[in-house]
Each structure stands twice: as structure tokens, then as C-alpha cells.
Coordinates of C-alpha atoms in Angstrom, one line a residue:
Chain W
M235 CA -3.1 122.7 11.3
A236 CA -4.4 120.7 8.3
S237 CA -2.2 118.4 6.9
H238 CA -1.0 118.6 3.4
W239 CA -3.2 117.0 0.7
E240 CA -0.2 114.9 -0.8
E241 CA 0.4 113.5 2.6
F242 CA -3.2 112.5 3.0
Y243 CA -3.0 110.4 -0.1
S244 CA 0.5 108.8 0.6
T245 CA -0.8 107.8 4.0
H246 CA -4.1 106.4 3.1
L247 CA -4.8 103.2 0.8
P248 CA -7.5 103.7 -1.8
P249 CA -10.6 101.7 -1.3
S250 CA -10.7 98.1 -2.3
D251 CA -12.7 98.7 -5.5
F252 CA -10.8 101.7 -6.5
E253 CA -9.4 100.6 -9.5
D254 CA -12.8 99.3 -10.9
N255 CA -14.3 102.7 -10.1
R256 CA -11.4 104.4 -11.7
K257 CA -12.0 102.5 -14.9
L258 CA -15.7 103.1 -15.0
L259 CA -15.1 106.8 -14.6
K260 CA -12.6 106.9 -17.5
E261 CA -14.7 104.9 -19.8
F262 CA -17.7 107.2 -19.0
C263 CA -15.9 110.5 -19.3
E264 CA -14.0 109.4 -22.5
R265 CA -17.6 108.3 -24.3
H266 CA -19.2 111.5 -23.3
N267 CA -16.4 113.9 -24.3
K268 CA -16.9 113.0 -27.8
S269 CA -20.3 114.5 -27.9
N270 CA -19.5 117.9 -26.7
Q271 CA -22.0 117.8 -23.9
R272 CA -21.7 119.5 -20.8
I273 CA -20.8 117.3 -17.7
V274 CA -21.6 117.9 -14.0
L275 CA -19.9 115.8 -11.1
V276 CA -22.6 115.8 -8.2
T277 CA -21.2 114.8 -4.9
S278 CA -23.9 113.8 -2.4
G279 CA -24.3 112.5 1.1
G280 CA -22.0 112.6 4.1
T281 CA -18.6 110.8 4.9
T282 CA -17.8 108.7 7.8
V283 CA -14.6 108.9 10.0
P284 CA -14.0 105.1 11.3
L285 CA -13.1 105.1 14.8
E286 CA -11.6 101.4 14.7
H287 CA -9.9 99.5 11.8
N288 CA -12.4 96.8 12.1
T289 CA -15.3 99.5 12.1
V290 CA -18.0 99.3 14.5
R291 CA -18.2 102.9 15.3
F292 CA -17.8 106.0 13.3
V293 CA -18.4 109.7 13.2
D294 CA -20.8 110.7 10.5
N295 CA -22.1 113.8 9.1
F296 CA -25.7 114.7 8.9
S297 CA -26.9 114.3 5.3
A298 CA -29.6 112.2 3.6
G299 CA -28.5 113.2 0.3
T300 CA -31.6 115.0 -0.9
R301 CA -30.0 118.1 -2.3
G302 CA -27.3 115.9 -4.5
A303 CA -30.1 113.5 -5.5
A304 CA -32.6 116.1 -6.4
S305 CA -30.0 118.1 -8.2
A306 CA -28.9 115.3 -10.3
E307 CA -32.4 114.7 -11.6
Y308 CA -32.7 118.4 -12.7
F309 CA -29.3 118.4 -14.4
L310 CA -30.2 115.3 -16.4
E311 CA -33.4 117.3 -17.4
H312 CA -31.2 120.2 -18.7
G313 CA -29.0 117.9 -21.0
Y314 CA -26.1 117.6 -18.6
T315 CA -24.3 114.2 -18.2
V316 CA -24.2 113.2 -14.6
I317 CA -21.5 111.5 -12.5
F318 CA -23.3 111.0 -9.2
L319 CA -20.7 110.3 -6.6
H320 CA -22.6 109.5 -3.4
R321 CA -22.6 108.0 0.0
V322 CA -23.6 104.3 0.2
K323 CA -27.4 104.3 0.8
S324 CA -28.0 108.1 0.6
L325 CA -30.9 109.1 -1.6
E326 CA -30.4 108.6 -5.3
P327 CA -32.0 110.3 -8.0
F328 CA -35.5 108.9 -9.1
T329 CA -35.8 106.0 -6.4
R330 CA -35.6 109.0 -3.8
H331 CA -39.4 109.5 -4.4
F332 CA -40.0 105.9 -3.4
T333 CA -38.6 105.5 0.1
G334 CA -39.6 103.1 3.0
Q335 CA -42.8 101.1 2.6
M336 CA -44.2 103.5 -0.3
F337 CA -43.0 100.8 -2.9
M338 CA -45.0 97.8 -1.3
D339 CA -47.9 99.9 -0.7
M340 CA -48.3 101.1 -4.2
L341 CA -48.5 97.2 -5.6
E342 CA -51.1 95.0 -6.0
L343 CA -50.9 91.4 -6.2
N344 CA -53.5 89.6 -8.7
E345 CA -52.8 85.9 -7.4
R346 CA -53.8 83.4 -10.2
G347 CA -51.4 80.6 -9.7
P348 CA -48.6 80.5 -12.5
S349 CA -50.4 83.5 -14.2
T350 CA -50.1 85.7 -11.3
T351 CA -49.3 89.5 -12.1
I352 CA -48.3 92.5 -9.8
T353 CA -49.4 95.8 -11.0
V354 CA -49.0 99.5 -9.6
K355 CA -52.2 100.7 -8.2
P356 CA -54.0 102.7 -11.0
D357 CA -54.3 105.8 -8.6
C358 CA -50.3 105.7 -8.2
V359 CA -49.6 105.5 -11.8
D360 CA -49.8 109.2 -12.5
I361 CA -47.1 109.9 -9.9
V362 CA -44.8 106.9 -10.7
A363 CA -45.1 106.9 -14.6
P364 CA -43.3 110.2 -15.2
I365 CA -40.4 109.5 -12.7
L366 CA -40.2 106.1 -14.1
A367 CA -39.9 107.3 -17.8
R368 CA -37.1 109.8 -16.7
Y369 CA -35.2 107.1 -14.8
K370 CA -35.4 104.8 -17.8
N371 CA -34.2 107.2 -20.3
A372 CA -31.4 108.2 -18.2
Q373 CA -30.3 104.5 -17.9
E374 CA -31.0 103.7 -21.5
T375 CA -29.0 106.8 -22.9
G376 CA -26.1 106.1 -20.3
R377 CA -26.2 109.7 -19.2
I378 CA -25.5 108.9 -15.4
L379 CA -22.8 107.0 -13.7
Y380 CA -23.4 106.1 -10.1
V381 CA -20.2 105.7 -8.0
T382 CA -20.3 105.3 -4.1
F383 CA -18.1 106.1 -1.1
T384 CA -18.4 105.6 2.6
T385 CA -15.4 107.1 4.5
V386 CA -13.8 110.4 4.1
S387 CA -10.9 108.6 2.7
D388 CA -12.9 106.8 0.0
Y389 CA -14.3 110.2 -1.1
F390 CA -11.1 111.9 -1.3
W391 CA -9.7 109.1 -3.7
L392 CA -12.7 109.0 -5.8
L393 CA -13.1 112.6 -6.1
R394 CA -9.4 113.0 -7.3
A395 CA -10.1 110.1 -9.9
A396 CA -13.1 111.7 -11.1
C397 CA -11.2 115.2 -11.5
E398 CA -8.7 113.4 -13.5
C399 CA -11.2 112.4 -16.0
L400 CA -13.0 115.5 -16.0
A401 CA -10.1 117.9 -16.8
A402 CA -10.3 117.1 -20.4
F403 CA -13.7 118.7 -20.7
E404 CA -12.2 122.0 -19.4
A405 CA -14.6 124.7 -18.8
K406 CA -17.6 122.2 -20.2
A407 CA -17.3 120.4 -16.7
L408 CA -19.2 121.6 -13.6
L409 CA -18.4 120.4 -10.0
Y410 CA -21.4 120.5 -7.7
L411 CA -19.7 119.6 -4.5
A412 CA -22.8 119.1 -2.3
A413 CA -21.6 116.1 -0.2
A414 CA -21.1 116.8 3.4
V415 CA -17.3 115.9 3.8
S416 CA -15.9 115.9 7.2
D417 CA -13.6 118.5 8.5
F418 CA -11.8 116.0 10.8
Y419 CA -10.5 112.4 10.7
I420 CA -8.5 109.9 12.9
P421 CA -5.1 109.3 11.1
S422 CA -4.8 105.6 10.1
N423 CA -1.8 104.9 12.4
E424 CA -3.7 106.3 15.5
M425 CA -6.7 104.0 15.1
P426 CA -7.2 100.9 17.2
T427 CA -7.6 97.5 15.6
H428 CA -10.6 96.3 17.4
K429 CA -13.7 97.7 18.9
I430 CA -13.0 100.0 21.7
Q431 CA -14.0 98.3 25.1
S432 CA -16.2 100.1 27.5
G433 CA -14.7 98.4 30.4
A434 CA -11.6 100.6 30.2
G435 CA -13.8 103.6 30.7
A436 CA -15.0 106.3 28.6
P437 CA -12.8 107.0 25.6
T438 CA -11.5 110.3 24.3
I439 CA -11.4 110.8 20.5
S440 CA -8.8 112.9 19.1
L441 CA -9.4 114.1 15.9
Q442 CA -7.1 115.8 13.1
L443 CA -8.2 118.4 10.5
V444 CA -8.5 117.0 7.0
P445 CA -6.8 118.9 4.4
K446 CA -8.6 121.0 2.3
M447 CA -9.2 119.2 -1.0
L448 CA -10.8 122.3 -2.8
A449 CA -7.3 124.0 -2.8
P450 CA -5.6 121.3 -5.3
L451 CA -8.9 120.5 -7.0
V452 CA -9.5 124.3 -8.2
S453 CA -5.8 125.0 -8.9
L454 CA -4.4 121.7 -10.2
W455 CA -6.8 119.1 -10.9
V456 CA -9.5 120.7 -13.0
P457 CA -8.2 124.4 -13.4
H458 CA -10.6 125.2 -16.2
A459 CA -13.9 123.7 -14.9
Y460 CA -16.6 125.7 -13.2
V461 CA -16.5 124.7 -9.6
V462 CA -19.4 125.2 -7.1
S463 CA -18.9 124.3 -3.4
F464 CA -21.4 124.2 -0.5
K465 CA -21.2 125.6 2.9
L466 CA -23.5 124.3 5.8
E467 CA -23.8 126.1 9.2
T468 CA -26.1 126.2 11.7
D469 CA -25.6 129.9 12.9
D470 CA -26.9 132.3 10.2
S471 CA -24.7 135.1 11.4
I472 CA -21.4 133.6 10.2
L473 CA -22.8 132.0 6.9
I474 CA -22.1 134.6 4.2
T475 CA -18.7 135.5 5.9
K476 CA -17.6 131.9 5.9
A477 CA -18.8 131.2 2.3
R478 CA -17.0 134.4 1.1
D479 CA -13.7 133.5 3.2
A480 CA -13.8 130.0 1.1
M481 CA -14.1 131.6 -2.1
T482 CA -11.5 133.9 -1.4
K483 CA -9.1 131.4 -0.4
Y484 CA -9.8 128.7 -3.2
K485 CA -10.7 130.9 -6.0
H486 CA -13.5 129.0 -7.3
K487 CA -16.6 130.5 -8.8
L488 CA -19.5 130.0 -6.7
V489 CA -20.3 129.0 -3.0
I490 CA -23.9 128.1 -2.2
G491 CA -24.4 128.5 1.5
N492 CA -27.2 127.2 3.5
I493 CA -28.2 126.8 7.2
L494 CA -29.1 123.5 8.6
Q495 CA -32.9 124.6 9.9
S496 CA -33.9 126.4 6.5
R497 CA -31.9 124.3 4.0
R498 CA -35.2 123.1 2.2
Y499 CA -36.5 126.4 1.3
R500 CA -33.5 129.1 1.4
V501 CA -29.9 129.0 0.2
V502 CA -27.5 132.1 -0.5
F503 CA -25.6 132.1 -3.6
V504 CA -22.0 133.9 -3.1
T505 CA -20.3 134.7 -6.3
P506 CA -16.9 136.8 -6.7
E507 CA -19.2 139.8 -7.5
N508 CA -22.3 139.9 -5.3
N509 CA -24.5 137.3 -3.2
Y510 CA -28.0 136.8 -3.6
E511 CA -30.8 134.3 -2.1
V512 CA -32.5 131.6 -4.0
I513 CA -35.7 130.7 -2.2
L514 CA -38.9 128.5 -2.2
T515 CA -42.1 130.1 -1.5
R516 CA -44.5 128.4 0.7
E517 CA -46.9 128.4 -2.3
Q518 CA -44.3 126.6 -4.4
M519 CA -43.8 124.1 -1.8
L520 CA -47.4 123.2 -1.6
N521 CA -47.5 122.9 -5.5
G522 CA -44.7 120.1 -4.9
L523 CA -41.9 122.2 -6.4
E524 CA -38.3 121.5 -4.9
L525 CA -35.7 124.2 -4.2
E526 CA -33.2 122.2 -6.2
D527 CA -35.0 123.0 -9.2
S528 CA -34.2 126.6 -8.6
I529 CA -30.8 126.2 -7.4
V530 CA -30.0 124.1 -10.6
D531 CA -31.4 126.3 -13.0
N532 CA -29.3 129.5 -11.2
V533 CA -26.1 127.0 -11.4
I534 CA -26.6 126.3 -15.0
A535 CA -26.9 130.1 -15.8
C536 CA -23.7 130.8 -13.9
H537 CA -22.0 128.0 -15.7
S538 CA -23.4 129.4 -19.3
D539 CA -22.1 132.8 -18.4
F540 CA -18.8 131.3 -17.6
L541 CA -18.5 129.3 -21.0
S542 CA -19.6 132.4 -22.8
A543 CA -16.6 134.2 -21.2
V544 CA -14.2 131.9 -22.0
T545 CA -15.6 131.6 -25.4
Y546 CA -16.4 128.0 -25.5
K547 CA -19.2 126.9 -27.5
F548 CA -21.9 124.8 -26.1
Chain E
M121 CA -18.2 104.8 35.7
A122 CA -21.5 104.1 34.1
S123 CA -24.2 106.9 35.0
H124 CA -27.3 105.5 36.9
W125 CA -30.2 104.7 34.5
E126 CA -32.5 106.9 36.4
E127 CA -30.3 109.9 36.1
F128 CA -30.2 109.6 32.3
Y129 CA -33.9 109.8 32.1
S130 CA -34.0 112.7 34.5
T131 CA -31.4 114.6 32.3
H132 CA -32.4 113.9 28.9
L133 CA -35.8 115.0 27.3
P134 CA -37.9 112.3 25.5
P135 CA -38.0 112.6 21.9
S136 CA -40.7 115.2 20.2
D137 CA -42.9 112.5 19.1
F138 CA -42.5 110.4 22.1
E139 CA -46.2 110.8 23.4
D140 CA -47.6 109.7 20.1
N141 CA -45.4 106.6 20.0
R142 CA -46.3 105.6 23.4
K143 CA -50.0 105.8 22.8
L144 CA -49.5 103.6 19.7
L145 CA -47.6 101.1 21.6
K146 CA -50.3 100.9 24.4
E147 CA -53.1 100.5 21.9
F148 CA -51.0 97.7 19.8
C149 CA -50.3 95.8 23.1
E150 CA -53.8 96.0 24.6
R151 CA -55.4 94.9 21.3
H152 CA -52.9 92.0 21.0
N153 CA -52.9 90.9 24.8
K154 CA -56.6 89.9 24.6
S155 CA -55.8 87.2 21.8
N156 CA -53.4 85.5 24.2
Q157 CA -50.5 85.4 21.5
R158 CA -47.0 85.6 22.0
I159 CA -45.3 89.0 21.2
V160 CA -41.8 90.0 20.4
L161 CA -40.0 93.3 20.7
V162 CA -37.5 93.4 18.0
T163 CA -34.9 96.4 18.2
S164 CA -32.8 97.0 15.2
G165 CA -30.2 99.3 13.7
G166 CA -27.6 101.4 15.2
T167 CA -28.1 104.5 17.6
T168 CA -26.6 108.0 17.2
V169 CA -24.8 110.1 19.6
P170 CA -25.0 113.7 18.5
L171 CA -21.9 116.1 18.9
E172 CA -23.8 119.3 18.6
H173 CA -27.4 120.3 19.8
N174 CA -28.1 121.4 16.1
T175 CA -26.8 118.2 15.0
V176 CA -24.5 118.3 12.0
R177 CA -22.1 115.5 13.3
F178 CA -22.7 112.5 15.3
V179 CA -21.1 109.2 16.4
D180 CA -22.9 106.1 14.9
N181 CA -22.6 102.5 15.2
F182 CA -22.3 100.4 12.3
S183 CA -25.3 98.5 11.7
A184 CA -27.6 98.3 8.4
G185 CA -30.3 96.5 10.5
T186 CA -30.3 93.2 8.5
R187 CA -30.4 91.1 11.5
G188 CA -33.5 92.5 13.1
A189 CA -35.4 93.1 9.8
A190 CA -34.8 89.6 8.7
S191 CA -35.6 88.2 12.3
A192 CA -38.9 90.3 12.3
E193 CA -40.1 88.5 9.3
Y194 CA -39.5 85.1 10.7
F195 CA -41.2 85.8 14.1
L196 CA -44.3 86.9 12.0
E197 CA -44.2 83.8 10.1
H198 CA -44.1 81.8 13.3
G199 CA -47.3 83.5 14.6
Y200 CA -45.7 86.2 16.8
T201 CA -47.0 89.8 17.1
V202 CA -44.0 91.9 16.4
I203 CA -43.1 95.5 17.5
F204 CA -40.3 96.6 15.5
L205 CA -38.2 99.3 17.1
H206 CA -35.7 100.5 14.6
R207 CA -33.2 103.2 13.4
V208 CA -34.9 105.6 10.9
K209 CA -33.9 104.3 7.3
S210 CA -32.4 101.0 8.6
L211 CA -33.6 98.0 6.9
E212 CA -37.4 97.1 7.1
P213 CA -38.9 93.6 7.0
F214 CA -39.9 92.7 3.6
T215 CA -38.9 96.2 1.8
R216 CA -35.2 95.1 2.7
H217 CA -35.4 92.9 -0.4
F218 CA -35.7 95.7 -2.6
T219 CA -33.0 98.2 -2.0
G220 CA -31.4 100.9 -4.3
Q221 CA -32.5 100.7 -7.9
M222 CA -34.1 97.1 -7.8
F223 CA -37.5 98.5 -7.5
M224 CA -37.2 100.8 -10.6
D225 CA -35.6 98.3 -12.7
M226 CA -38.4 95.6 -12.0
L227 CA -41.1 97.9 -13.3
E228 CA -42.3 98.1 -16.8
L229 CA -44.1 101.2 -18.2
N230 CA -46.9 100.6 -20.7
E231 CA -47.5 104.1 -22.0
R232 CA -50.9 104.5 -23.4
G233 CA -51.9 108.2 -22.5
P234 CA -54.5 107.9 -19.9
S235 CA -54.7 104.3 -19.7
T236 CA -50.9 104.0 -19.0
T237 CA -50.2 100.9 -16.7
I238 CA -47.1 100.0 -15.0
T239 CA -46.4 96.3 -14.1
V240 CA -43.9 94.2 -12.4
K241 CA -41.8 92.4 -15.0
P242 CA -43.0 88.9 -15.4
D243 CA -39.7 87.4 -14.6
C244 CA -39.6 89.2 -11.5
V245 CA -43.0 88.0 -10.2
D246 CA -41.8 84.9 -8.8
I247 CA -39.7 86.7 -6.5
V248 CA -41.8 89.7 -5.4
A249 CA -45.1 88.0 -5.3
P250 CA -44.3 85.7 -1.9
I251 CA -42.9 88.7 -0.2
L252 CA -45.4 91.2 -1.1
A253 CA -48.2 88.6 0.2
R254 CA -46.5 88.4 3.4
Y255 CA -46.0 92.2 3.7
K256 CA -49.7 92.6 3.0
N257 CA -50.7 89.9 5.4
A258 CA -48.8 91.5 8.3
Q259 CA -50.4 94.9 7.4
E260 CA -53.9 93.7 7.2
T261 CA -53.8 91.6 10.3
G262 CA -52.1 94.5 12.1
R263 CA -49.6 92.0 13.5
I264 CA -46.7 94.5 13.4
L265 CA -46.0 97.9 14.6
Y266 CA -43.2 99.8 13.3
V267 CA -41.7 102.5 15.8
T268 CA -38.4 104.5 14.9
F269 CA -35.5 106.2 16.8
T270 CA -32.4 108.2 15.7
T271 CA -30.3 108.9 18.9
V272 CA -29.3 106.6 21.8
S273 CA -31.5 108.9 23.9
D274 CA -34.6 108.3 21.8
Y275 CA -33.8 104.6 22.0
F276 CA -33.8 104.4 25.7
W277 CA -37.0 106.3 26.0
L278 CA -39.0 104.3 23.6
L279 CA -37.2 101.0 25.0
R280 CA -38.9 101.7 28.3
A281 CA -42.0 102.7 26.8
A282 CA -42.4 99.5 25.1
C283 CA -41.3 97.5 28.2
E284 CA -43.9 99.2 30.2
C285 CA -46.6 98.0 27.6
L286 CA -45.0 94.5 27.2
A287 CA -45.1 93.9 31.0
A288 CA -48.7 92.6 30.9
F289 CA -47.7 89.7 28.6
E290 CA -45.4 88.3 31.1
A291 CA -43.7 85.2 29.9
K292 CA -45.3 85.5 26.6
A293 CA -43.2 88.5 25.9
L294 CA -39.9 88.0 24.2
L295 CA -37.4 90.8 24.0
Y296 CA -34.9 90.3 21.0
L297 CA -32.5 93.2 21.6
A298 CA -30.6 93.3 18.1
A299 CA -30.1 97.1 17.9
A300 CA -26.4 98.1 18.1
V301 CA -26.6 100.5 21.0
S302 CA -23.9 103.1 21.8
D303 CA -22.0 102.4 24.8
F304 CA -21.0 106.1 24.8
Y305 CA -22.7 109.5 24.7
I306 CA -22.0 113.1 25.3
P307 CA -24.1 114.4 28.2
S308 CA -26.6 117.1 27.1
N309 CA -25.0 119.9 29.2
E310 CA -21.6 119.2 27.7
M311 CA -22.5 119.6 24.1
P312 CA -22.0 122.8 22.1
T313 CA -25.2 124.3 20.6
H314 CA -23.6 125.0 17.0
K315 CA -21.6 123.2 14.5
I316 CA -17.9 122.6 15.8
Q317 CA -15.8 125.2 13.8
S318 CA -12.6 123.9 12.2
G319 CA -10.9 127.1 12.4
A320 CA -10.4 126.4 16.2
G321 CA -8.3 123.6 15.4
A322 CA -9.2 119.7 15.8
P323 CA -11.4 119.0 18.5
T324 CA -11.2 116.4 21.1
I325 CA -14.6 114.6 21.9
S326 CA -15.0 113.3 25.5
L327 CA -17.7 110.6 25.8
Q328 CA -19.2 109.1 28.8
L329 CA -20.4 105.5 29.3
V330 CA -24.0 105.3 28.9
P331 CA -25.9 103.3 31.9
K332 CA -26.6 99.7 31.3
M333 CA -30.2 99.6 30.8
L334 CA -30.5 95.8 30.4
A335 CA -30.2 95.9 34.2
P336 CA -33.6 97.8 34.9
L337 CA -35.0 96.1 32.0
V338 CA -34.4 92.7 33.1
S339 CA -35.1 93.2 36.9
L340 CA -37.7 95.8 36.9
W341 CA -39.5 96.7 33.6
V342 CA -40.3 93.3 32.3
P343 CA -39.3 90.8 35.1
H344 CA -41.3 87.9 33.7
A345 CA -40.4 88.2 30.0
Y346 CA -37.8 86.1 28.1
V347 CA -35.0 88.5 27.2
V348 CA -32.3 88.1 24.6
S349 CA -29.4 90.4 24.1
F350 CA -26.8 90.6 21.4
K351 CA -23.1 91.1 21.9
L352 CA -21.0 92.3 18.9
E353 CA -17.3 91.9 19.1
T354 CA -14.2 92.2 16.5
D355 CA -12.0 90.0 18.5
D356 CA -13.2 86.3 18.5
S357 CA -10.9 85.4 21.7
I358 CA -13.1 87.6 24.1
L359 CA -16.6 86.9 22.6
I360 CA -17.8 84.1 24.7
T361 CA -16.3 85.4 27.9
K362 CA -17.9 88.9 27.3
A363 CA -21.2 87.2 26.5
R364 CA -21.2 84.9 29.6
D365 CA -20.3 87.8 31.7
A366 CA -23.3 90.2 30.6
M367 CA -25.6 87.1 31.3
T368 CA -24.1 86.7 34.8
K369 CA -24.4 90.4 35.5
Y370 CA -28.0 91.0 34.2
K371 CA -29.4 87.7 34.9
H372 CA -31.5 87.3 31.6
K373 CA -31.9 84.3 29.6
L374 CA -29.9 84.2 26.4
V375 CA -26.8 86.0 24.8
I376 CA -26.5 85.7 21.1
G377 CA -22.7 86.5 20.4
N378 CA -21.5 87.3 16.9
I379 CA -18.1 88.6 15.4
L380 CA -18.4 91.5 13.0
Q381 CA -16.6 89.7 10.2
S382 CA -18.5 86.4 10.2
R383 CA -21.9 87.6 11.6
R384 CA -23.9 86.5 8.5
Y385 CA -23.0 82.8 9.0
R386 CA -22.3 82.3 12.4
V387 CA -23.5 83.1 16.1
V388 CA -23.1 81.7 19.3
F389 CA -25.9 81.1 21.7
V390 CA -24.9 81.5 25.4
T391 CA -27.5 80.3 27.9
P392 CA -27.2 79.9 31.7
E393 CA -26.5 76.1 31.1
N394 CA -24.3 75.8 28.0
N395 CA -23.2 77.4 24.7
Y396 CA -23.5 76.3 21.0
E397 CA -23.0 77.7 17.5
V398 CA -26.0 78.2 15.2
I399 CA -24.3 78.4 11.6
L400 CA -25.4 78.8 8.1
T401 CA -23.5 76.4 5.7
R402 CA -22.1 77.4 2.4
E403 CA -24.6 75.3 0.7
Q404 CA -27.5 76.7 2.6
M405 CA -26.5 80.2 1.7
L406 CA -26.3 79.5 -2.0
N407 CA -29.8 78.1 -1.5
G408 CA -30.8 81.8 -0.4
L409 CA -31.4 80.5 3.2
E410 CA -30.7 83.1 5.9
L411 CA -29.0 82.7 9.2
E412 CA -31.7 84.7 10.8
D413 CA -34.3 81.8 9.9
S414 CA -32.0 79.3 12.1
I415 CA -31.6 81.9 14.9
V416 CA -35.3 82.7 15.2
D417 CA -35.9 78.8 15.1
N418 CA -33.7 78.4 18.2
V419 CA -34.9 81.4 19.9
I420 CA -38.5 80.3 19.6
A421 CA -37.7 76.9 21.0
C422 CA -35.9 78.5 23.9
H423 CA -38.7 80.9 24.5
S424 CA -41.2 77.8 24.4
D425 CA -39.2 75.7 26.9
F426 CA -39.3 78.8 29.1
L427 CA -43.0 79.1 28.8
S428 CA -43.6 75.3 29.6
A429 CA -41.3 75.9 32.6
V430 CA -43.5 78.7 34.0
T431 CA -46.5 76.7 33.2
Y432 CA -48.0 79.4 30.9
K433 CA -49.9 77.9 27.9
F434 CA -49.5 79.0 24.4

């Protein structure tokens, strides 16, 4: 049995920087709610489940954060204000294009003592310039707020805090829950303090089901918002059934289903009315297009329909 | 009981890019062995233990890879050739100084249509220039080889392949095993194919002890090399005992012990003769010095003593 969501909050402390983040979320939302803009909460990356209080080992969920980071860029392009709630060190919008040694390899050092300069190589400027321009624009207009989590417990605390601020936007708020949240956790009182010792033999880890936070989120925290959840499976035969089950249970507006192996070029949109595929063709991929461009286009169209139906104006 | 190391290799397939990496390691070592230089294998970052064949979830070890990445830089500075065997996306030498948005924030866009340029802001040049110069020097002289792993099984395959190439360097080879390697794993034949479903209730994960690869490494793979292992604990009271136990058992030359909470400013060197602390004072820290600078200095002094004792010349 999944434990009840209220019990989770009463038995798990908020992360140490929680109050700072809550304040940032509050200020950010209050500032943007004045301008009558649409706002999206993008969650991204995997959550961890620590196996020890002094954490050396943890269970993690596979997720580089590509989907969330790319989507955040496209939402900004379409005029949305963005709260990017992501796993520490997962991919971020804009910087995701320059991972590993790419950055160092693009730079040219012109050593001239005190008047040394460093420039981006001319043949890289065409790639870097447009991304840098969009990054700087998002920073300067203050249209994106970055908030990070590590554990599943951090994530739940920050998710609720973000929702409390987003509620005021009513139907203008879009929740795009792309983070890979653990289904399991180890209750705080069952966790050892120190690193598990191998001398004692191989350990057995007993996990508990986490509460389904989508239930209070949809019905209590942001009852007027447009909520999109994601469903990742490895077995194609159960994907649509599981996606539709989730929608029936939580009564939100859209589930985007994807299969681990094909997630870069195919997703399934499951709505209360129907389901349809959004795909990236081989040709589009070779032209450097990303699936997230189409996903965000489709999600925004759904959000617009929803806004029209509730007679809000954008 | 830990399973035997030979059994591990016979029941776990090598990673898919194993032959490519083995070839790179072989060419790199053959090229450098001609120049009679010292060589170090630095392992860095944590290994994962997948919970499913189509991996959505895995157990991970806490490690950003700071120790290994910083140490690799100092080994290069001291003239060593470096094989940097690290976890995918863990910190790397040089690039580790520019994480997150630092890179984008340092760049200045000078938009002039087709003659647009991008430069590093003048007030950042002093910081970037020396790191960039050392990065480019390492690349141009071909003195560093980067090889990556993700799972504990990948790591074991690549570790043995690296040792097979390093054996020819005899005492000139230094093994600096800073990676946080899992003590536990799930045998391939006990792993489910698909993502574990939460509908079936909370799962219990049964782990097995991994074989202690340090045993064949020291006695069989690189019997003449200078081998340094690391020991991370969270409980200070057992650290030195555990470090000395490891040394007695595997008969290598040096164990560097550290406590999770103080690892940035204190380690303990445990040698067959004695143990002593290497620390970073608060003042040194404020001056931007790193503990790895002192660790590598001390390790190189130990390696030099060892080389003199075996009457090799450097």
C-alpha cells in the first residue's frame, strides 16, 4: 500500500535550503502573475532514494534530464514563464548543448601577456551565438527560475511549494511533470546512519511505495491548472493502458507516454478523448530537429484549448 | 561470501564498446612506454548497479568525481602520463572548473551579423587562460586518455584491460584507484527484464557482494606496479582499522582513507610502515588550494621511493 501523502510530509523533513527556495518561488510567481502571462512548471531529471542517512549509496532513476531541459527552452520561445525544477547536475536549458569538453575545445587562447584574450573559434560562432542570445534573453528578462532537488523527499517538498505559488495563476498555469520520480523509498526511521558494511554479508534493501502525489496535486494544490504527467515504460504492450489508468485515477488532462528505447523519436499523447502519436522522422532528426519542439507545440495547443474552454483570456 | 573474480568475468558480458576501448588503451600505452615516462591510471566517480536489464533504476555510489578529476590534473603537471577511467558525466580534469551556467555567463556576444564574435569577458580571462593552456597542452601532447564506464561490470572489464596494458610499465606504473566502486551487485540472471512495476507492491532488492578485484589486480595483473587504493567511510572510529585490514589483505602499498564529511580537507595515508594525515588548512582553502595537490605530491614521493628501492631509474 502506498502511504498517504500527508503522512509523508509529516515524517520527512524539508531539505535544508527549503525556505530559501520557497521564498524565491513566491517572489518569482508574484512578479509574473501581474503580467497575465502563462507559466509552466517543468520538472526534470531523476530523484534519488538514499540508503543511509550519511549517504554513500542511493537508488537512482535513469534520466539525464534531456526532455525537461529541451522542453524548457521551447516553452520560453513560445512566451511562457518557466520554473525549472530539476535534479542537481541534470541537463539544463541552453548549457545542455555544450557538455563535456565541447566548451574547452571551442575556445581559442591568444596569449599576449596582460592583454591575453580568449575567443570562441570562428567556425563555432554560428552554433553558439543563437543559443547564447536566447540564454541571455531568458536571464535578462528574468523569465526562468532554476530550483534543484536531489532526493525524492526534496522533490516532493519543492513540488508542493511550487504548486502553492502556481495556484494563483489558475488555468494559465501548466504543469509539465517530466521528472523521473521514484515509485519507492526507504522510510527515514528504517535507514541506517552509517555506510552499510560489506563484512556483514550482502544486504537486502526493503523499499516502500511512495504516495502518489499527483492525487493531491490535481485535486487540491492546483485544481484549476492544466496538468501533464509523463509515463515511462520499457514494455510497449502496457504503455497506453498504464497511461490511461493514470489519467482515470488522477483526473488530469494529459499523459505523455514513452518507451525507454524509443523516447527520443516517439511519444504517445493520451487525453480524456483519444490518443495519438507525436514522432520525429529520421529526416527531421538529421536536420537537427528535436522531438521536444513538437511535444511542446502540441502541449501548448492543448493548453490553449483548455484556456478557451474555461473562458480565460491569454 | 564474495563470488570469485573469474566467475564474475565469465558470467558478465563486457560493455558493447569494450573492444574499441581496449584498442585505445593498448595504443596509448605502447606509444608512451617507449618514452620511459611514469604513467598513472586514475579511476574516478561512482559505479552503478542496474536493477533491471532495460535499466530504469539503479543503485549508485555517491561520488561527483572531484578527487579523481583534480588529481589527474596534478599528475599531468608533474609529468605523468594519465589514463583517466571515469564514470560517464562525472567531473573531468580542466572542464570541472566550469560547471553549470558558469561557461555561458563568461561569454560575451558581439552581434555584428556575419562578423559576429564571441569572447570570454575580460575579467574572466585570468581564471580561464591558465586552465585552458594546461588543457590544450595535455591534448596536444597526447598525454591523457579518457575512458568511461557506467556500471560496476563495465568498470571491472575496463580496469582489467587497462592493467593488462600497464603491466609492461612495471614499477613505473602507478594505480590510483579513487573510483567509488559498489561493494554489491545483482547477478545478471536474477535481474528482471522490464521496469519493476509498483502495482505488485514494494519490491525487495537482494544484493550480492562483488568480488574484491584488488586481489587479482595486485597479485596477478600488475604485480610490479605501485598500487594506491582509497577507503571511504562515514564513521571515523573504524577508518584506520579498515584501511590497514585492506592493506594486509591485498598487500599493496598505500591506502588513502577519508571520511565522507571531511574528505575535502583531510585524508589519512596508511602505508605498511605507518600512518599520517594529509590536510588542507583553512588558510590554504581560502587561498584556493586543493587537497588533491598535497595528496598527489605525497603519492608521487611514495612512488619515487618505491622506484628507487626497486632500482628503476626515472
